[in-house]
mmCIF file of C-alpha atoms in Angstrom:
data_model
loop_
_atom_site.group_PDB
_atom_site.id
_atom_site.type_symbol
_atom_site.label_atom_id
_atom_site.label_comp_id
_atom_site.label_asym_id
_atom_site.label_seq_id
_atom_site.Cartn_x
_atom_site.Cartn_y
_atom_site.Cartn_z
ATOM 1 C CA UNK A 3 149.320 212.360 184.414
ATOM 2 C CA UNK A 4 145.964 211.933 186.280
ATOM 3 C CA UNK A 5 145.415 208.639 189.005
ATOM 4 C CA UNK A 6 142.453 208.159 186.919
ATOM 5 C CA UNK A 7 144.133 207.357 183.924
ATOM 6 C CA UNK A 8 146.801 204.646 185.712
ATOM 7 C CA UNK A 9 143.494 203.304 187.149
ATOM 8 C CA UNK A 10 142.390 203.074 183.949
ATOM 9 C CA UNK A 11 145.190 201.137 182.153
ATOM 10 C CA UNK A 12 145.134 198.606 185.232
ATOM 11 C CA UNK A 13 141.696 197.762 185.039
ATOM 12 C CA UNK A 14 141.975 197.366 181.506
ATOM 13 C CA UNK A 15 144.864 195.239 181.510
ATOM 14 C CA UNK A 16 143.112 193.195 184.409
ATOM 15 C CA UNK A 17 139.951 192.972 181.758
ATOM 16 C CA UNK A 18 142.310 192.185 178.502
ATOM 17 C CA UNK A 19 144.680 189.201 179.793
ATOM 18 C CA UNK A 20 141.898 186.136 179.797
ATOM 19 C CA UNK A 21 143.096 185.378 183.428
ATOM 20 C CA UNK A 22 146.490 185.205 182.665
ATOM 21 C CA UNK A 23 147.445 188.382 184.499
ATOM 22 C CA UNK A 24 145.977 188.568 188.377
ATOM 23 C CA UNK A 25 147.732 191.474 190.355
ATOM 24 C CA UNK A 26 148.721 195.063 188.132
ATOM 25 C CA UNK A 27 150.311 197.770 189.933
ATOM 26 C CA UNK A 28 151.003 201.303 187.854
ATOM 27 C CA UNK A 29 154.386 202.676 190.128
ATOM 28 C CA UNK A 30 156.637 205.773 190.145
ATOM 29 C CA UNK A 31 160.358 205.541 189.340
ATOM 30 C CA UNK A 32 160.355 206.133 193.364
ATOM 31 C CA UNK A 33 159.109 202.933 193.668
ATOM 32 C CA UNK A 34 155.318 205.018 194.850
ATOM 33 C CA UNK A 35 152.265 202.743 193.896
ATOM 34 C CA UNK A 36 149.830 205.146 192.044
ATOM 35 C CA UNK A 37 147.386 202.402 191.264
ATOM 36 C CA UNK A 38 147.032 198.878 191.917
ATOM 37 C CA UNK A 39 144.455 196.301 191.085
ATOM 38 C CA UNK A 40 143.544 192.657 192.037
ATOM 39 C CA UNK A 41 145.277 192.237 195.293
ATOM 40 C CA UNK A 42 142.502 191.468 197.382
ATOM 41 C CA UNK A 43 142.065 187.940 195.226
ATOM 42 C CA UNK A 44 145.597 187.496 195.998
ATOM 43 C CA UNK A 45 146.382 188.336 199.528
ATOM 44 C CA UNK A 46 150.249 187.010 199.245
ATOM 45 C CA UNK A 47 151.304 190.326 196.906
ATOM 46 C CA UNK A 48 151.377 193.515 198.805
ATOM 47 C CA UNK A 49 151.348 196.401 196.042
ATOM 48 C CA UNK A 50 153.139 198.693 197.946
ATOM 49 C CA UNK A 51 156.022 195.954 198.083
ATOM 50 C CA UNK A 52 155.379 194.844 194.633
ATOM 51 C CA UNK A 53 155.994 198.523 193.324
ATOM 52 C CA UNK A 54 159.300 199.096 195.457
ATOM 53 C CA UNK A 55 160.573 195.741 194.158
ATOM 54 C CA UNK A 56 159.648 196.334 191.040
ATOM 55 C CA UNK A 57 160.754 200.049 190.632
ATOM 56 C CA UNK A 58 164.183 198.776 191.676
ATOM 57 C CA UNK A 59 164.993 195.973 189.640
ATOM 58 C CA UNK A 60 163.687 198.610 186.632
ATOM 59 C CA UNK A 61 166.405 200.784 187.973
ATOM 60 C CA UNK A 62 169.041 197.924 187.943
ATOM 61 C CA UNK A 63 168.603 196.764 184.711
ATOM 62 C CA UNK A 64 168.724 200.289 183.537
ATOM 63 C CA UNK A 65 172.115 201.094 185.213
ATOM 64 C CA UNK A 66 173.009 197.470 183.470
ATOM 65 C CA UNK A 67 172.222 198.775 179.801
ATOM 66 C CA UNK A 68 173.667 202.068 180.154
ATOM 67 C CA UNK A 69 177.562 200.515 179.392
ATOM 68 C CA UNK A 70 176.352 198.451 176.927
ATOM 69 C CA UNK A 71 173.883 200.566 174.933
ATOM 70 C CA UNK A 72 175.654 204.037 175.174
ATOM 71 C CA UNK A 73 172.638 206.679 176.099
ATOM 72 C CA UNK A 74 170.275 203.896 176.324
ATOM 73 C CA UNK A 75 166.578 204.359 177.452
ATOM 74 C CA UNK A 76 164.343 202.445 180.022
ATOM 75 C CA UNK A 77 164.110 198.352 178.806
ATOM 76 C CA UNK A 78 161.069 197.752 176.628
ATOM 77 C CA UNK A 79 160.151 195.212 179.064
ATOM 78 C CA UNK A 80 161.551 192.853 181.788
ATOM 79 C CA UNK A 81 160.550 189.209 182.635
ATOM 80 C CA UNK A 82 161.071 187.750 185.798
ATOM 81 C CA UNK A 83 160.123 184.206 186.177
ATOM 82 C CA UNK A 84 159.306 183.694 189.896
ATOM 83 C CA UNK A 85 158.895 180.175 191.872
ATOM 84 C CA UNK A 86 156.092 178.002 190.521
ATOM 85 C CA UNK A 87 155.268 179.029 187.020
ATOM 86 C CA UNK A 88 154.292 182.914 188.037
ATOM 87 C CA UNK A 89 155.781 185.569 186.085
ATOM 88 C CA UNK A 90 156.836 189.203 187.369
ATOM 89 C CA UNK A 91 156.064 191.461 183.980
ATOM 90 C CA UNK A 92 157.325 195.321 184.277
ATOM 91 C CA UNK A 93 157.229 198.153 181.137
ATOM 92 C CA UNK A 94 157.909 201.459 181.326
ATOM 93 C CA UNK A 95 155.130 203.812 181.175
ATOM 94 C CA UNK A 96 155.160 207.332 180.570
ATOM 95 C CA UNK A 97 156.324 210.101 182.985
ATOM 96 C CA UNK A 98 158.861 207.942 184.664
ATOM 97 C CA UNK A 99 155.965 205.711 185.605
ATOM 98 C CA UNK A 100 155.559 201.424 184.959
ATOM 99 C CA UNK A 101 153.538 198.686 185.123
ATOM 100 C CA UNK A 102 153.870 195.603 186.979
ATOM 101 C CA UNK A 103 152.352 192.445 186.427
ATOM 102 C CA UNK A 104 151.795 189.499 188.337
ATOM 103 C CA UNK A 105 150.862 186.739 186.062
ATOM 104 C CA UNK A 106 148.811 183.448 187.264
ATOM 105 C CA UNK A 107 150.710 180.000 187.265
ATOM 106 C CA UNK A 108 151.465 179.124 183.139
ATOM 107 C CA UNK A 109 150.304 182.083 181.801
ATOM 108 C CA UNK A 110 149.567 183.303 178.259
ATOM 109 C CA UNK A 111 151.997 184.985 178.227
ATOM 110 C CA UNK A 112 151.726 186.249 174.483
ATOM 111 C CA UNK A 113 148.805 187.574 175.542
ATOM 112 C CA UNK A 114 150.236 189.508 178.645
ATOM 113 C CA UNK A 115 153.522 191.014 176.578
ATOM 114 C CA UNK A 116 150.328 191.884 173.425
ATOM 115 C CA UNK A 117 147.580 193.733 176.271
ATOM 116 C CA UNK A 118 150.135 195.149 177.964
ATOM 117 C CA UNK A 119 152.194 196.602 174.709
ATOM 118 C CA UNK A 120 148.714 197.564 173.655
ATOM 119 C CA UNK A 121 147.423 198.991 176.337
ATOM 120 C CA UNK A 122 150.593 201.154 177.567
ATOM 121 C CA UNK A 123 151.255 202.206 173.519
ATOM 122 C CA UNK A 124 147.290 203.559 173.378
ATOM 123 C CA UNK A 125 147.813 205.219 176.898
ATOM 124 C CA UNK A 126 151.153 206.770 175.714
ATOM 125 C CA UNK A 127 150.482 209.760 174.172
ATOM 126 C CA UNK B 19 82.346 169.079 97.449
ATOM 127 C CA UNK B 20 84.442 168.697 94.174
ATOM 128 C CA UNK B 21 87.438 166.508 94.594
ATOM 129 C CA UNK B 22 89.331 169.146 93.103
ATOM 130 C CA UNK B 23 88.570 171.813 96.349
ATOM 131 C CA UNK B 24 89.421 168.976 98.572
ATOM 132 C CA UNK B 25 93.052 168.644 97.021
ATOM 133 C CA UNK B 26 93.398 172.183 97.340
ATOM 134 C CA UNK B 27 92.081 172.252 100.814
ATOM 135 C CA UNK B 28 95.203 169.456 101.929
ATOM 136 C CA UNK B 29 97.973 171.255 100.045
ATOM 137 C CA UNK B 30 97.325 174.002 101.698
ATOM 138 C CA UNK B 31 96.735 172.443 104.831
ATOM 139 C CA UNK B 32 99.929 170.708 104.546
ATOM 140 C CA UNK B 33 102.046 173.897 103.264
ATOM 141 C CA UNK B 34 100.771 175.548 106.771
ATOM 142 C CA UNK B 35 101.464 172.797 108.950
ATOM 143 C CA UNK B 36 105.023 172.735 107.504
ATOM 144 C CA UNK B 37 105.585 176.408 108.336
ATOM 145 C CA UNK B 38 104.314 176.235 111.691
ATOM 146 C CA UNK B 39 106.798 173.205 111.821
ATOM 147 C CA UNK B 40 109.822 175.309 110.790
ATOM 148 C CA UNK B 41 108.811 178.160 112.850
ATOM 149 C CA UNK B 42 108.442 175.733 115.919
ATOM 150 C CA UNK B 43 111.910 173.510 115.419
ATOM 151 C CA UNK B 44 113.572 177.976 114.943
ATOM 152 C CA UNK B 45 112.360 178.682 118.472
ATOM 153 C CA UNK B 46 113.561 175.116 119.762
ATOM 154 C CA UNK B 47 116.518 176.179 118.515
ATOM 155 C CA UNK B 48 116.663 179.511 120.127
ATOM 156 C CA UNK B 49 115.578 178.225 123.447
ATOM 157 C CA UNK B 50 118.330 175.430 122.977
ATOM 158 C CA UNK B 51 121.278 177.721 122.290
ATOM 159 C CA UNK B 52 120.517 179.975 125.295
ATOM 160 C CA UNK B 53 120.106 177.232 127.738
ATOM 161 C CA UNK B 54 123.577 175.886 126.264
ATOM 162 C CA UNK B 55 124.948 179.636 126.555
ATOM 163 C CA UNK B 56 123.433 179.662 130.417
ATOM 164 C CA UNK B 57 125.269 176.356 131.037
ATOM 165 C CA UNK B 58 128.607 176.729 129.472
ATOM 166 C CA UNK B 59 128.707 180.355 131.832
ATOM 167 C CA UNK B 60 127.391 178.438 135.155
ATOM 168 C CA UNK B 61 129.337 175.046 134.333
ATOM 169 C CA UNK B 62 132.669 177.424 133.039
ATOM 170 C CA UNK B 63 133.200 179.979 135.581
ATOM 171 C CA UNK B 64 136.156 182.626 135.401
ATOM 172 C CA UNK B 65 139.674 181.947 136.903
ATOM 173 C CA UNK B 66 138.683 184.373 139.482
ATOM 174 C CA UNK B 67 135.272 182.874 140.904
ATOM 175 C CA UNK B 68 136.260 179.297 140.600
ATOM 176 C CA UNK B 69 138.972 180.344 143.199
ATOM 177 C CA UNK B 70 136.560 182.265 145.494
ATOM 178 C CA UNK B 71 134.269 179.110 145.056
ATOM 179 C CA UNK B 72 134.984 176.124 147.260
ATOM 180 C CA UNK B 73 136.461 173.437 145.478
ATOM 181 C CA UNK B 74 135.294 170.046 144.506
ATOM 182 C CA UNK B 75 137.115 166.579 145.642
ATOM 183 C CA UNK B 76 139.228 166.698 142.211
ATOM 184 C CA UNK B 77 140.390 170.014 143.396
ATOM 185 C CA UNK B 78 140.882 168.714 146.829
ATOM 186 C CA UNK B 79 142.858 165.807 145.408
ATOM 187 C CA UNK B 80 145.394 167.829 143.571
ATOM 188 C CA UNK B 81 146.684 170.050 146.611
ATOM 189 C CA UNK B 82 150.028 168.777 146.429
ATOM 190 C CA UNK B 83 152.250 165.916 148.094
ATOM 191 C CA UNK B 84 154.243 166.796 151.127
ATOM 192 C CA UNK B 85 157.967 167.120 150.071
ATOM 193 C CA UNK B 86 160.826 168.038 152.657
ATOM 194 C CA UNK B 87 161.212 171.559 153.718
ATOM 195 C CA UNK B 88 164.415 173.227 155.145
ATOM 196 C CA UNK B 89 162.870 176.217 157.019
ATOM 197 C CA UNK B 90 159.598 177.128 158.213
ATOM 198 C CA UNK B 91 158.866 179.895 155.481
ATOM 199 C CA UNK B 92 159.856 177.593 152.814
ATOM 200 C CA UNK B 93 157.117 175.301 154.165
ATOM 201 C CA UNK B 94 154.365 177.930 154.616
ATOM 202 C CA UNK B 95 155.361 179.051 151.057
ATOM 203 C CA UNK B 96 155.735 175.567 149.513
ATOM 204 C CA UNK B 97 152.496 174.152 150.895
ATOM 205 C CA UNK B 98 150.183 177.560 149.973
ATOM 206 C CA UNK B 99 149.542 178.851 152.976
ATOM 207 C CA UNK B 100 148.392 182.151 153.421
ATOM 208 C CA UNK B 101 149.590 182.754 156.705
ATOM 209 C CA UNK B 102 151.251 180.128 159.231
ATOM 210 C CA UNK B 103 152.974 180.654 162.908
ATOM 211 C CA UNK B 104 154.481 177.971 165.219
ATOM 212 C CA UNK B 105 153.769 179.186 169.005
ATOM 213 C CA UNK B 106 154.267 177.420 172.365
ATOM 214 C CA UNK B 107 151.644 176.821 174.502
ATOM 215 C CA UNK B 108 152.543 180.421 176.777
ATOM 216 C CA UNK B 109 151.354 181.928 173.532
ATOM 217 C CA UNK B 110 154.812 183.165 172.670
ATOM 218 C CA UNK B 111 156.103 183.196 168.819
ATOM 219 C CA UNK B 112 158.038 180.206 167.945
ATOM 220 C CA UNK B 113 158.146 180.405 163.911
ATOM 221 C CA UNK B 114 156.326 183.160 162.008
ATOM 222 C CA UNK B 115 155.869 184.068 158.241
ATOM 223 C CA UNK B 116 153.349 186.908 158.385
ATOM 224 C CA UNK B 117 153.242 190.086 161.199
ATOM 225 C CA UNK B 118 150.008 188.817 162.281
ATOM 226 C CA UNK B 119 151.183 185.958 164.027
ATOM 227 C CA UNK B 120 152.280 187.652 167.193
ATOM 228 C CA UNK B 121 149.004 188.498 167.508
ATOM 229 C CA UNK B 122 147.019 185.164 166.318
ATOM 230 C CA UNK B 123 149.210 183.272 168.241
ATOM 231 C CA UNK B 124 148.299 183.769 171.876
ATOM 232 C CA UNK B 125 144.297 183.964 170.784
ATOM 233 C CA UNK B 126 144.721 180.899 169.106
ATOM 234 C CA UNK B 127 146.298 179.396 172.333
ATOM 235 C CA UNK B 128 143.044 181.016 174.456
ATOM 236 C CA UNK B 129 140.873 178.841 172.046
ATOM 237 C CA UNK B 130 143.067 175.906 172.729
ATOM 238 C CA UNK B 131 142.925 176.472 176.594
ATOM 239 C CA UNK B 132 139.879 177.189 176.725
ATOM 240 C CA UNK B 133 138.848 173.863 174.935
ATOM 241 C CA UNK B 134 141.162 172.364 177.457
ATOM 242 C CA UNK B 135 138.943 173.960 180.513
ATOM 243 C CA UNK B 136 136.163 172.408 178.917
ATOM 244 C CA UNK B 137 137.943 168.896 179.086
ATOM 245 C CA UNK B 138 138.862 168.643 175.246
ATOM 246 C CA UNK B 139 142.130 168.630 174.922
ATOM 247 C CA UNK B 140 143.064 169.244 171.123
ATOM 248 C CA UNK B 141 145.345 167.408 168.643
ATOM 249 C CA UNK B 142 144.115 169.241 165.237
ATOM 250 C CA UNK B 143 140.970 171.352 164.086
ATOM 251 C CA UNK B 144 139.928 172.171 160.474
ATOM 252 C CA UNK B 145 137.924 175.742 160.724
ATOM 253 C CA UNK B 146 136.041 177.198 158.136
ATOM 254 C CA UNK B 147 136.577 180.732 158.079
ATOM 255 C CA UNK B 148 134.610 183.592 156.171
ATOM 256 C CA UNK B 149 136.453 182.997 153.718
ATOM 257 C CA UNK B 150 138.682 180.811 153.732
ATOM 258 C CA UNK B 151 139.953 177.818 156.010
ATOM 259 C CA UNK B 152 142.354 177.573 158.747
ATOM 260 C CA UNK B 153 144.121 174.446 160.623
ATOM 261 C CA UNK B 154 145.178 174.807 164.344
ATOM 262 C CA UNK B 155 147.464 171.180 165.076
ATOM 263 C CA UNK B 156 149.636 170.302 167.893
ATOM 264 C CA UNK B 157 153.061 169.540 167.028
ATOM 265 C CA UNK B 158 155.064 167.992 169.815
ATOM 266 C CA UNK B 159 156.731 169.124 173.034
ATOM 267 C CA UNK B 160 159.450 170.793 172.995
ATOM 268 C CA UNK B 161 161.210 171.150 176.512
ATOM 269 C CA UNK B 162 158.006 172.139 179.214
ATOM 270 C CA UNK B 163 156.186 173.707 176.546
ATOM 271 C CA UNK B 164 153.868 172.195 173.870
ATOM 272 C CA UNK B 165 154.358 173.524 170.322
ATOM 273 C CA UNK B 166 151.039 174.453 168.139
ATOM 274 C CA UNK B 167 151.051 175.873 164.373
ATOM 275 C CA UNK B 168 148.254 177.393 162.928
ATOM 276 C CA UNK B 169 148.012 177.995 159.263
ATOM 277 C CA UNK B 170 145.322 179.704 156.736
ATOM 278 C CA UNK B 171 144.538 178.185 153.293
ATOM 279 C CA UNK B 172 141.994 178.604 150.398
ATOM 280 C CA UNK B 173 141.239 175.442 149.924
ATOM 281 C CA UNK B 174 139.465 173.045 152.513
ATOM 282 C CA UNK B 175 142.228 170.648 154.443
ATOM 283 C CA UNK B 176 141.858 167.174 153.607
ATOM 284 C CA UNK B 177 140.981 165.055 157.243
ATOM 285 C CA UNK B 178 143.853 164.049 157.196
ATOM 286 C CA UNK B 179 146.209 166.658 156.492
ATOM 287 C CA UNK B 180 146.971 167.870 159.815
ATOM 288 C CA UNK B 181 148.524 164.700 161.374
ATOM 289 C CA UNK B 182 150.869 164.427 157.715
ATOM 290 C CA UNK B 183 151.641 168.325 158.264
ATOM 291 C CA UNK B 184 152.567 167.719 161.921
ATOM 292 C CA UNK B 185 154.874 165.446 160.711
ATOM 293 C CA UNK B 186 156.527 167.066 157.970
ATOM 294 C CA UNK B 187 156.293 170.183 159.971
ATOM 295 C CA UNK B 188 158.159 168.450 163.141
ATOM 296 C CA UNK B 189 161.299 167.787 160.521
ATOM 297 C CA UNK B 190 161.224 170.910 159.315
ATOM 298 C CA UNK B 191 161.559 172.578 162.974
ATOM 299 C CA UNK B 192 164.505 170.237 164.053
ATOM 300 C CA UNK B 193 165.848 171.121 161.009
ATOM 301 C CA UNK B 194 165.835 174.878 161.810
ATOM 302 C CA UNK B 195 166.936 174.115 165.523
ATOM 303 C CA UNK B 196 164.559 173.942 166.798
ATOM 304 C CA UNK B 197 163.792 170.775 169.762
ATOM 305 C CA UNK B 198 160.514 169.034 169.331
ATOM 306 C CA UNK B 199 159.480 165.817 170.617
#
């Protein structure tokens, strides 16, 4: 998988979301960032951080499922509400790669969970 | 000339006039009869175009009275909607009837913010639609969230209609669980 094409699905989430969605970092399983978007407007979210963080709670959840749902697979998404309305969205990608998005305050957040299904389903194959 | 010729003259005269007459009242007739045949098919249409067509205030008048409804589908289905969803105002999927709604509902709640931006802040909106019509109404809160329902129907909402189906809609949502204030 090419750096152009994670590039690609971050600016196009960035373009897709109305607003709702300010920072989008495309990450390795490693926790790596491969491409990140819309940090300079927000100069609180470091992506390199962002993709470590979000690479291990990924990882967590993951190890959480696996007793539950025998031979489960990545989640199909994870939430994380943060402090003051902001939302942490992560989805798997393909070759052990995800997205993670940092949403504004009271986001759309139908519209986040619909661009970003879209977006990584269209990009999936 | 002879009185006689004269006589003759008027009969036939009159014998002409009379046929002209009868051939005259025939094409009345004929125009008549195919004006009434144009009417009846403009003033009578089909089943299927008077439903395309927009209705007139009779037809408006008959959409029916609210009743109670136990669950949200029996609603949609009860009041003839052709598609209806109940989202929050983070655009997430409260009720929904039809697949589309995940995907109406967090445009429809752009349009609403959006309108908001712009200082309106909305409480119902008829739309007319290609072709058909479709209601977006606020509902109530329901914890930090506001609740919205947007529904599609072929027949043009009454003014009125969306502050009666918030209300019967409300019910219907506590009903199902469902905490609106």
């Amino acid at each position: 998988m090419s750096e152009r094409e994670a590039r690609a699905l971050v600016e196009a989430i960035l373009k897709n979301s109305g607003g709702s969605v300010e920072c989008v970092a495309v990450f390795t399983e490693d926790g790596l960032t491969v491409a990140a978007k819309g940090y300079s407007e927000n100069p609180g979210v470091d992506p390199e951080e962002l993709s470590a963080i979000s690479a291990s709670i990924i990882g967590v959840v993951e190890e959480f499922f696996k007793p539950l749902f025998r031979g489960a697979s990545k989640p199909e998404r994870v939430d994380v509400e943060l402090p003051g309305g902001r939302h942490l969205v992560l989805k798997p990608w393909k070759g052990g790669m995800a997205v993670a998005c940092v949403t504004c305050e009271e986001p759309n957040l139908g519209l986040v969970y619909l661009m970003l299904d879209e977006h990584v389903r269209s990009r999936s194959s | 000339m002879s009185p006689e010729v004269v006589a003759w003259a008027a009969v036939a005269l009159a014998g002409a006039a009379a046929a002209i007459a009868v051939q005259t009242k025939r094409a009345v007739d004929r125009v008549a009869r195919a004006l009434g045949e144009l009417a009846s098919r403009s003033t009578a249409p089909s089943r299927e175009r008077a439903e395309r067509r927009a209705p007139n205030p009779r037809q408006r008048a008959k959409l029916p009275e609210v009743p109670e409804f136990n669950s949200f589908r029996d609603f949609v289905k009860g009041m003839m909607f052709d598609e209806g969803v109940v989202f929050s105002s983070d655009g997430l999927v409260v009720e929904n009837c039809s697949n589309r709604g995940s995907v109406l509902a967090p445009y429809a709640m752009e349009a609403v913010r959006a309108l908001e931006k712009a200082g309106v802040r909305l409480s119902s909106a008829i739309m007319k639609l290609d072709r058909d019509y479709a209601l977006l109404v606020r509902i109530g809160r329901s914890g930090s969230r506001e609740l919205y329902a947007f529904f599609k129907h072929s027949f043009p909402p009454s003014l009125n209609a969306p502050d009666r189906l918030a209300e019967v809609l409300k019910e219907c949502l506590v009903k199902e669980g469902v905490e609106v204030r």
